[in-house]
Coordinates of C-alpha atoms and ligand atoms in Angstrom, one line a residue:
M26 CA -68.7 -24.4 15.0
P27 CA -71.2 -23.1 12.5
T28 CA -71.9 -19.3 12.8
V29 CA -75.3 -17.9 13.3
W30 CA -75.1 -17.0 9.6
A31 CA -75.0 -20.7 8.5
S32 CA -78.6 -21.2 9.4
R33 CA -79.5 -18.1 7.4
Y34 CA -77.8 -19.1 4.1
A35 CA -80.3 -19.1 1.2
S36 CA -81.2 -22.6 0.1
R37 CA -79.8 -22.0 -3.4
T38 CA -76.3 -21.9 -1.8
K39 CA -76.6 -25.6 -0.6
G40 CA -74.4 -27.8 -2.7
I41 CA -72.2 -24.9 -3.9
T42 CA -68.6 -25.7 -3.3
S43 CA -65.3 -24.0 -4.0
S44 CA -63.8 -24.6 -7.4
A45 CA -61.3 -27.5 -7.4
I46 CA -59.0 -25.3 -9.5
R47 CA -59.1 -22.3 -7.2
D48 CA -58.4 -24.6 -4.2
L49 CA -55.5 -26.2 -6.1
L50 CA -54.1 -22.8 -7.0
K51 CA -53.3 -22.3 -3.3
V52 CA -51.2 -25.5 -3.2
T53 CA -49.4 -24.6 -6.4
Q54 CA -47.9 -21.4 -4.8
R55 CA -45.5 -23.7 -3.0
P56 CA -41.8 -23.1 -4.0
G57 CA -40.5 -25.7 -6.5
M58 CA -44.0 -26.6 -7.7
I59 CA -44.5 -27.1 -11.4
S60 CA -48.2 -26.3 -12.0
F61 CA -50.2 -27.5 -15.0
G62 CA -53.2 -26.7 -12.9
G63 CA -54.7 -23.2 -13.4
G64 CA -55.4 -21.6 -16.8
L65 CA -52.8 -18.9 -16.1
P66 CA -51.3 -17.0 -19.0
A67 CA -47.5 -16.6 -19.0
P68 CA -46.8 -13.6 -16.8
E69 CA -43.6 -12.7 -18.6
L70 CA -45.7 -11.9 -21.7
F71 CA -47.8 -9.3 -19.9
P72 CA -47.1 -6.1 -21.8
A73 CA -46.1 -4.2 -18.6
Q74 CA -44.4 -1.4 -20.3
R75 CA -47.3 -0.6 -22.6
F76 CA -49.6 -0.7 -19.5
Q77 CA -47.3 1.7 -17.7
E78 CA -47.5 4.2 -20.6
A79 CA -51.3 3.7 -20.9
C80 CA -51.8 4.4 -17.1
H81 CA -49.7 7.5 -17.4
K82 CA -51.6 8.7 -20.4
V83 CA -55.0 8.0 -18.9
L84 CA -54.1 9.7 -15.6
S85 CA -52.5 12.7 -17.1
Q86 CA -55.1 13.3 -19.8
N87 CA -58.3 11.8 -18.6
S88 CA -58.3 11.3 -14.8
A89 CA -61.6 13.1 -14.2
S90 CA -63.5 10.5 -16.3
A91 CA -61.2 7.5 -15.7
L92 CA -61.5 7.7 -11.9
Q93 CA -65.2 8.5 -12.0
Y94 CA -68.3 6.2 -12.0
G95 CA -69.1 5.2 -15.5
E96 CA -71.9 3.8 -17.6
T97 CA -73.1 0.3 -16.8
E98 CA -72.7 -0.9 -20.4
G99 CA -69.1 0.1 -20.5
Y100 CA -66.6 2.7 -21.8
A101 CA -67.9 3.8 -25.2
P102 CA -64.6 3.5 -27.1
L103 CA -63.9 0.1 -25.7
R104 CA -67.4 -1.1 -26.7
Q105 CA -66.7 0.3 -30.2
F106 CA -63.3 -1.6 -30.2
V107 CA -65.2 -4.9 -29.4
A108 CA -67.8 -4.1 -32.1
D109 CA -65.1 -3.6 -34.6
K110 CA -63.4 -6.9 -33.7
I111 CA -66.7 -8.7 -34.3
A112 CA -67.3 -6.8 -37.5
R113 CA -64.2 -8.7 -38.9
H114 CA -66.3 -11.8 -39.0
G115 CA -68.7 -10.0 -41.4
I116 CA -71.2 -9.2 -38.7
K117 CA -72.6 -5.7 -38.5
T118 CA -72.5 -4.8 -34.8
S119 CA -72.5 -1.5 -33.0
P120 CA -71.5 -0.6 -29.4
D121 CA -75.2 -1.1 -28.5
N122 CA -74.6 -4.8 -29.1
V123 CA -71.8 -4.9 -26.5
L124 CA -71.8 -5.1 -22.7
I125 CA -68.4 -4.8 -20.9
T126 CA -68.3 -7.2 -18.0
S127 CA -65.9 -7.8 -15.1
G128 CA -64.3 -10.8 -16.8
S129 CA -66.3 -13.2 -18.9
Q130 CA -67.0 -15.0 -15.6
Q131 CA -69.4 -12.2 -14.7
A132 CA -71.0 -12.6 -18.1
L133 CA -71.8 -16.2 -17.2
D134 CA -73.2 -15.2 -13.9
L135 CA -75.4 -12.4 -15.5
L136 CA -76.6 -14.8 -18.2
G137 CA -77.5 -17.3 -15.5
K138 CA -79.5 -14.6 -13.7
L139 CA -81.2 -13.6 -16.9
L140 CA -82.1 -17.0 -18.2
I141 CA -82.3 -19.7 -15.6
D142 CA -85.3 -20.4 -13.4
T143 CA -85.0 -23.2 -10.8
G144 CA -84.9 -26.6 -12.5
D145 CA -84.5 -25.2 -16.0
R146 CA -82.5 -27.5 -18.3
V147 CA -79.2 -26.2 -19.6
L148 CA -77.4 -28.2 -22.2
V149 CA -73.6 -28.4 -21.7
E150 CA -70.7 -30.2 -23.2
A151 CA -69.2 -33.2 -21.2
P152 CA -66.7 -32.1 -20.1
T153 CA -67.2 -28.3 -20.0
Y154 CA -65.8 -25.2 -18.3
L155 CA -66.0 -25.6 -14.5
G156 CA -66.6 -21.9 -13.9
A157 CA -69.8 -22.0 -16.1
L158 CA -71.1 -25.0 -14.1
Q159 CA -70.4 -23.0 -10.9
A160 CA -72.1 -19.9 -12.2
F161 CA -75.2 -21.8 -13.5
R162 CA -75.5 -24.1 -10.5
V163 CA -76.4 -21.1 -8.2
F164 CA -79.6 -20.7 -10.2
A165 CA -80.4 -24.4 -9.7
A166 CA -79.9 -25.4 -13.4
D167 CA -80.7 -29.0 -14.3
F168 CA -77.7 -29.9 -16.6
V169 CA -78.1 -32.0 -19.6
S170 CA -74.6 -33.2 -20.7
V171 CA -73.7 -34.2 -24.2
S172 CA -70.3 -35.7 -24.9
I173 CA -67.6 -34.3 -27.1
D174 CA -64.9 -36.1 -29.2
D175 CA -61.9 -34.8 -31.1
Y176 CA -64.2 -32.6 -33.3
G177 CA -66.0 -31.0 -30.4
L178 CA -69.6 -31.4 -29.3
R179 CA -71.2 -34.5 -30.8
T180 CA -74.0 -32.8 -32.7
E181 CA -75.4 -36.2 -33.8
L182 CA -76.4 -36.8 -30.2
L183 CA -78.3 -33.5 -29.9
E184 CA -81.8 -34.3 -31.3
K185 CA -83.1 -36.1 -28.2
P186 CA -81.7 -33.7 -25.5
L187 CA -83.0 -30.8 -27.6
R188 CA -86.4 -32.2 -27.5
S189 CA -86.3 -32.1 -23.7
D190 CA -86.6 -28.3 -24.1
P191 CA -83.4 -26.9 -22.6
K192 CA -83.4 -23.1 -22.0
F193 CA -80.1 -22.8 -23.9
M194 CA -77.0 -24.6 -24.9
Y195 CA -73.6 -23.5 -23.5
V196 CA -70.8 -24.3 -26.1
L197 CA -67.1 -23.7 -26.3
P198 CA -66.2 -24.1 -30.0
N199 CA -62.5 -23.1 -29.9
F200 CA -59.8 -25.1 -28.0
Q201 CA -62.3 -26.0 -25.4
N202 CA -61.6 -25.7 -21.7
P203 CA -60.8 -28.4 -20.5
A204 CA -60.3 -30.7 -23.4
G205 CA -58.6 -28.4 -25.9
T206 CA -60.8 -29.7 -28.8
T207 CA -62.3 -27.6 -31.6
L208 CA -65.7 -27.9 -33.0
S209 CA -65.4 -28.7 -36.7
E210 CA -66.9 -26.4 -39.4
D211 CA -69.5 -29.0 -40.4
R212 CA -70.7 -29.4 -36.8
R213 CA -70.8 -25.6 -36.4
V214 CA -73.2 -25.4 -39.3
E215 CA -75.2 -28.3 -38.0
L216 CA -75.4 -26.9 -34.4
V217 CA -76.7 -23.5 -35.6
A218 CA -79.3 -25.3 -37.8
L219 CA -80.4 -27.4 -34.8
A220 CA -80.7 -24.3 -32.6
E221 CA -82.9 -22.7 -35.2
R222 CA -85.0 -25.9 -35.8
H223 CA -85.6 -26.6 -32.0
G224 CA -85.8 -22.9 -30.9
V225 CA -83.0 -23.4 -28.4
P226 CA -80.5 -20.5 -28.4
I227 CA -76.7 -20.9 -27.9
I228 CA -74.2 -19.1 -25.6
E229 CA -70.9 -19.2 -27.4
D230 CA -68.0 -18.8 -25.0
D231 CA -64.8 -17.9 -26.9
P232 CA -61.9 -16.8 -24.6
Y233 CA -59.3 -18.6 -26.6
G234 CA -60.3 -18.1 -30.3
E235 CA -57.4 -15.8 -31.1
L236 CA -54.8 -18.2 -29.7
R237 CA -54.6 -20.6 -32.7
Y238 CA -51.3 -22.3 -33.3
E239 CA -52.1 -24.3 -36.4
G240 CA -54.9 -24.6 -39.0
D241 CA -57.4 -22.0 -40.3
H242 CA -59.6 -19.9 -38.1
L243 CA -63.1 -21.3 -38.1
T244 CA -66.3 -19.3 -38.3
P245 CA -67.9 -18.3 -35.0
L246 CA -71.4 -19.7 -34.3
L247 CA -72.5 -16.0 -34.1
A248 CA -71.4 -15.4 -37.7
L249 CA -73.0 -18.7 -39.0
D250 CA -76.3 -17.8 -37.3
R251 CA -76.4 -14.5 -39.1
K252 CA -75.3 -15.9 -42.5
S253 CA -78.8 -16.2 -43.9
L254 CA -79.4 -12.4 -43.3
P255 CA -78.3 -9.6 -45.6
R256 CA -74.7 -8.6 -44.8
D257 CA -75.5 -5.1 -43.6
S258 CA -78.5 -6.0 -41.4
S259 CA -78.0 -4.9 -37.8
Y260 CA -77.7 -7.5 -35.0
T261 CA -81.1 -7.1 -33.4
S262 CA -82.1 -10.7 -33.0
G263 CA -80.7 -14.2 -33.5
N264 CA -80.0 -17.5 -31.7
V265 CA -76.4 -16.8 -30.5
I266 CA -75.0 -14.7 -27.7
Y267 CA -71.2 -14.4 -27.9
L268 CA -68.7 -14.0 -25.0
S269 CA -65.0 -13.2 -24.9
T270 CA -62.4 -11.6 -22.7
F271 CA -59.1 -9.7 -22.5
S272 CA -57.9 -12.2 -19.9
K273 CA -55.9 -14.5 -22.2
T274 CA -54.7 -11.9 -24.7
L275 CA -53.8 -8.9 -22.4
A276 CA -54.0 -9.8 -18.7
P277 CA -56.5 -11.6 -16.5
G278 CA -55.9 -9.1 -13.6
L279 CA -57.8 -6.5 -15.6
R280 CA -61.0 -8.5 -15.1
L281 CA -62.4 -7.3 -18.5
G282 CA -64.7 -9.4 -20.7
W283 CA -67.7 -8.7 -22.9
I284 CA -71.0 -10.0 -24.1
V285 CA -72.2 -9.5 -27.7
A286 CA -76.0 -9.8 -28.0
P287 CA -79.0 -7.9 -29.5
P288 CA -79.4 -4.5 -27.9
E289 CA -82.6 -5.5 -26.1
V290 CA -80.7 -8.3 -24.3
I291 CA -77.8 -6.0 -23.5
G292 CA -80.3 -3.6 -21.9
K293 CA -81.7 -6.4 -19.7
L294 CA -78.3 -7.7 -18.7
A295 CA -77.2 -4.1 -17.8
Q296 CA -80.1 -3.9 -15.4
L297 CA -78.8 -7.1 -13.7
K298 CA -75.3 -5.8 -13.8
Q299 CA -76.3 -2.7 -11.9
G300 CA -77.3 -4.9 -9.0
A301 CA -73.9 -6.7 -9.1
D302 CA -71.3 -3.9 -9.4
L303 CA -72.9 -0.8 -11.1
H304 CA -70.3 -1.1 -13.8
T305 CA -66.9 -2.6 -14.6
S306 CA -63.9 -0.6 -13.3
T307 CA -63.7 2.6 -15.4
F308 CA -60.0 3.0 -14.9
N309 CA -59.3 -0.6 -16.1
Q310 CA -61.4 0.0 -19.2
F311 CA -59.7 3.2 -20.1
V312 CA -56.3 1.6 -19.6
A313 CA -57.2 -1.5 -21.6
Y314 CA -58.4 0.6 -24.5
E315 CA -55.2 2.6 -24.5
V316 CA -53.2 -0.6 -24.4
A317 CA -55.1 -2.5 -27.1
R318 CA -55.7 0.3 -29.6
D319 CA -53.8 1.1 -32.8
G320 CA -53.1 -2.6 -33.7
F321 CA -51.2 -3.3 -30.5
L322 CA -53.5 -6.2 -29.4
E323 CA -53.2 -8.0 -32.8
E324 CA -49.4 -7.7 -32.7
H325 CA -49.2 -8.9 -29.1
V326 CA -51.4 -11.9 -29.9
Q327 CA -48.8 -12.9 -32.5
L328 CA -46.2 -13.1 -29.8
I329 CA -48.4 -15.1 -27.4
R330 CA -49.2 -17.5 -30.2
K331 CA -45.5 -18.1 -30.9
V332 CA -44.6 -18.8 -27.3
Y333 CA -47.6 -21.0 -26.5
R334 CA -47.2 -23.0 -29.7
E335 CA -43.7 -23.9 -28.6
R336 CA -44.9 -24.8 -25.1
R337 CA -47.8 -27.0 -26.5
D338 CA -45.3 -28.8 -28.7
V339 CA -42.9 -29.4 -25.8
M340 CA -45.7 -30.8 -23.7
L341 CA -46.9 -33.1 -26.6
D342 CA -43.3 -34.3 -27.2
A343 CA -42.8 -35.0 -23.4
L344 CA -46.1 -36.9 -23.2
Q345 CA -45.0 -39.0 -26.1
Q346 CA -41.6 -39.7 -24.5
F347 CA -42.6 -40.3 -20.9
F348 CA -46.2 -41.5 -20.6
P349 CA -46.9 -45.3 -20.6
P350 CA -48.9 -47.1 -23.3
G351 CA -52.7 -47.0 -22.7
V352 CA -52.7 -43.3 -21.9
T353 CA -54.0 -40.9 -24.6
W354 CA -54.3 -37.1 -25.0
T355 CA -55.8 -34.5 -27.2
H356 CA -53.8 -32.4 -29.8
P357 CA -55.1 -28.9 -29.3
Q358 CA -54.8 -26.5 -32.3
G359 CA -54.8 -23.6 -29.9
G360 CA -55.7 -22.4 -26.4
L361 CA -54.1 -23.3 -23.1
F362 CA -55.0 -26.9 -22.3
L363 CA -54.8 -30.5 -23.3
W364 CA -56.7 -33.4 -21.9
V365 CA -55.2 -36.7 -20.9
T366 CA -57.3 -39.9 -20.6
L367 CA -56.0 -42.6 -18.4
P368 CA -56.8 -46.3 -18.5
A369 CA -60.0 -47.3 -16.6
G370 CA -59.8 -48.1 -12.9
L371 CA -57.1 -45.6 -11.9
D372 CA -57.8 -43.4 -8.9
I373 CA -57.3 -39.9 -10.1
Q374 CA -57.3 -38.3 -6.6
A375 CA -54.6 -40.7 -5.5
I376 CA -52.5 -39.8 -8.6
L377 CA -53.0 -36.1 -7.8
K378 CA -51.8 -36.8 -4.2
S379 CA -48.7 -38.5 -5.5
A380 CA -48.1 -35.8 -8.1
L381 CA -48.3 -33.0 -5.5
E382 CA -45.8 -34.9 -3.4
Q383 CA -43.5 -34.8 -6.4
N384 CA -44.2 -31.0 -6.8
V385 CA -46.3 -31.2 -9.9
A386 CA -50.0 -30.3 -10.2
F387 CA -52.8 -30.9 -12.6
V388 CA -56.6 -30.6 -12.4
P389 CA -58.5 -34.0 -12.1
G390 CA -61.1 -34.3 -14.9
D391 CA -64.1 -35.1 -12.7
S392 CA -64.8 -31.4 -11.9
F393 CA -65.5 -30.6 -15.5
F394 CA -68.5 -33.0 -15.8
A395 CA -71.8 -31.6 -14.7
D396 CA -72.6 -34.7 -12.7
N397 CA -69.0 -34.9 -11.4
K398 CA -68.6 -38.4 -12.9
A399 CA -66.1 -38.8 -15.7
G400 CA -66.8 -41.3 -18.5
R401 CA -70.4 -41.7 -17.7
G402 CA -71.9 -44.9 -19.3
R403 CA -68.5 -45.8 -20.5
S404 CA -65.6 -47.4 -18.8
R405 CA -65.2 -44.8 -16.0
Q406 CA -61.9 -43.6 -17.4
S407 CA -60.3 -40.7 -15.5
H408 CA -58.8 -37.6 -17.0
M409 CA -56.3 -34.8 -16.3
R410 CA -56.5 -31.3 -17.6
L411 CA -53.0 -30.0 -18.3
N412 CA -52.2 -26.3 -18.9
F413 CA -49.2 -25.6 -21.0
S414 CA -49.1 -21.7 -21.1
N415 CA -47.8 -20.9 -17.7
A416 CA -44.6 -23.0 -17.3
A417 CA -41.3 -22.6 -19.2
P418 CA -40.4 -25.3 -21.7
E419 CA -37.8 -27.0 -19.5
Q420 CA -40.3 -27.0 -16.6
I421 CA -42.9 -28.6 -18.8
R422 CA -40.6 -31.5 -19.7
E423 CA -39.6 -32.0 -16.1
G424 CA -43.2 -31.8 -14.9
I425 CA -44.4 -34.3 -17.4
R426 CA -41.6 -36.7 -16.5
R427 CA -42.6 -36.4 -12.8
L428 CA -46.3 -36.8 -13.6
S429 CA -45.5 -39.9 -15.7
E430 CA -43.8 -41.5 -12.7
A431 CA -46.9 -40.9 -10.6
V432 CA -49.1 -42.5 -13.3
K433 CA -46.7 -45.5 -13.8
T434 CA -46.6 -46.1 -10.0
H435 CA -50.4 -46.3 -9.8
L436 CA -50.7 -48.4 -12.9
A437 CA -48.2 -50.9 -11.5
S438 CA -50.0 -51.1 -8.2
M439 CA -53.3 -51.6 -10.0
S440 CA -51.9 -54.6 -11.8
Q441 CA -50.9 -56.2 -8.4
P442 CA -53.5 -58.6 -7.0
S443 CA -55.6 -56.6 -4.5
E444 CA -55.9 -59.4 -1.9
L445 CA -53.0 -61.6 -0.7
P446 CA -53.6 -65.3 -1.0
L447 CA -54.5 -66.8 2.4
E448 CA -51.7 -68.8 4.0
V449 CA -52.8 -72.4 4.8
Ligands
PLP22 C1 -64.2 -21.1 -21.1 C2 -64.0 -20.0 -20.2 N1 -64.9 -19.0 -20.0 C3 -64.8 -18.0 -19.2 C4 -63.6 -17.8 -18.4 C5 -63.5 -16.7 -17.5 O1 -62.5 -15.8 -17.9 P1 -62.4 -14.3 -17.4 O2 -63.4 -14.1 -16.3 O3 -61.0 -14.2 -16.8 O4 -62.7 -13.4 -18.5 C6 -62.6 -18.8 -18.6 C7 -61.3 -18.7 -17.8 O5 -60.4 -19.5 -17.8 C8 -62.8 -19.9 -19.5 O6 -61.8 -20.8 -19.7

């Protein structure tokens, strides 16, 4: 029975549903389950010892500040650490350009609050990060989806949607979630030029950029946007706001992310953050800074890259070995995911059901499209997002084998005539 509260829910909450991924995570806790579902880092790589030492140091030397309320914008040394990271791309930033958030998911929520009025158009990739759709949907965004291919967002399709005056574009240039694709350097340049020409700014979400397993690092949109300016000019304006996080390089349980933007925008976002949580956990910020400093983070990222590269390769090999013809997948150069495209006509929810019965999980692709319909205007192909960071290599092989059985069974039943001939 609905509670008295149900009739009091604000109208903006209508149509808000729980994330398919978070719901699936509950099922994947079952013993014996091999999960390619969540975007979970490998827990055995969490630098627990370094965290332990950092906690000890913070509590023995700095407990008065670390356990106290802190500034909304974040712990000053951590903001400086982020500014220094950005400076490596040749962008002059100061701590005033940085807001520490409770995960980059909070950054998306705050940016939604700051930028989206009811019915405002927001240009997103198809497919795109489900958590961003969830965050922006609360503010009744009207999504304009533009498809991607192996080289990321198809910039040649942007002219028309940009003329419909979207408030901003939300783009994942590196090892996109869910597809694992990377925006090519040419398209990056074109995208930044289009943003300038149409006056439509960009939110660049980059949680995976450091996790590259092959090829050269590509220039962030933020750096390309500032290229025309003198190298030492401060970041006080521009068309790109940049987001990242410690979730994939240190630990997601920290809930620490950041926004890089002109100081005026940071000030406005800080006002909104005060209403949300006053500030991000002081203790976690002190600890993260102690863990990450003195080159530890860079060293640790090298280890993560090595382990995830191997897992990606095992998954690619297993897909090649077990999956039937007609199924295709992306070849991610980094990140945590690859994206499988199945022949048209398969029922992805039915495949998920069979897969879960075989104790293997994936996320169906539909959730990553703003209109919840995969393959719009094309042949209604369905997709699976597969995560390769969380399972050990031998589990990855076994999981892909089980998944391939589920796909083959459904393919076989599709090729059976759907109606039996009448007996006469
Ligand atoms: C593209 C993207 N943005 C943002 C997030 C949120 O990350 P967090 O809130 O853990 O920093 C994720 C998490 O998977 C993501 O994939």
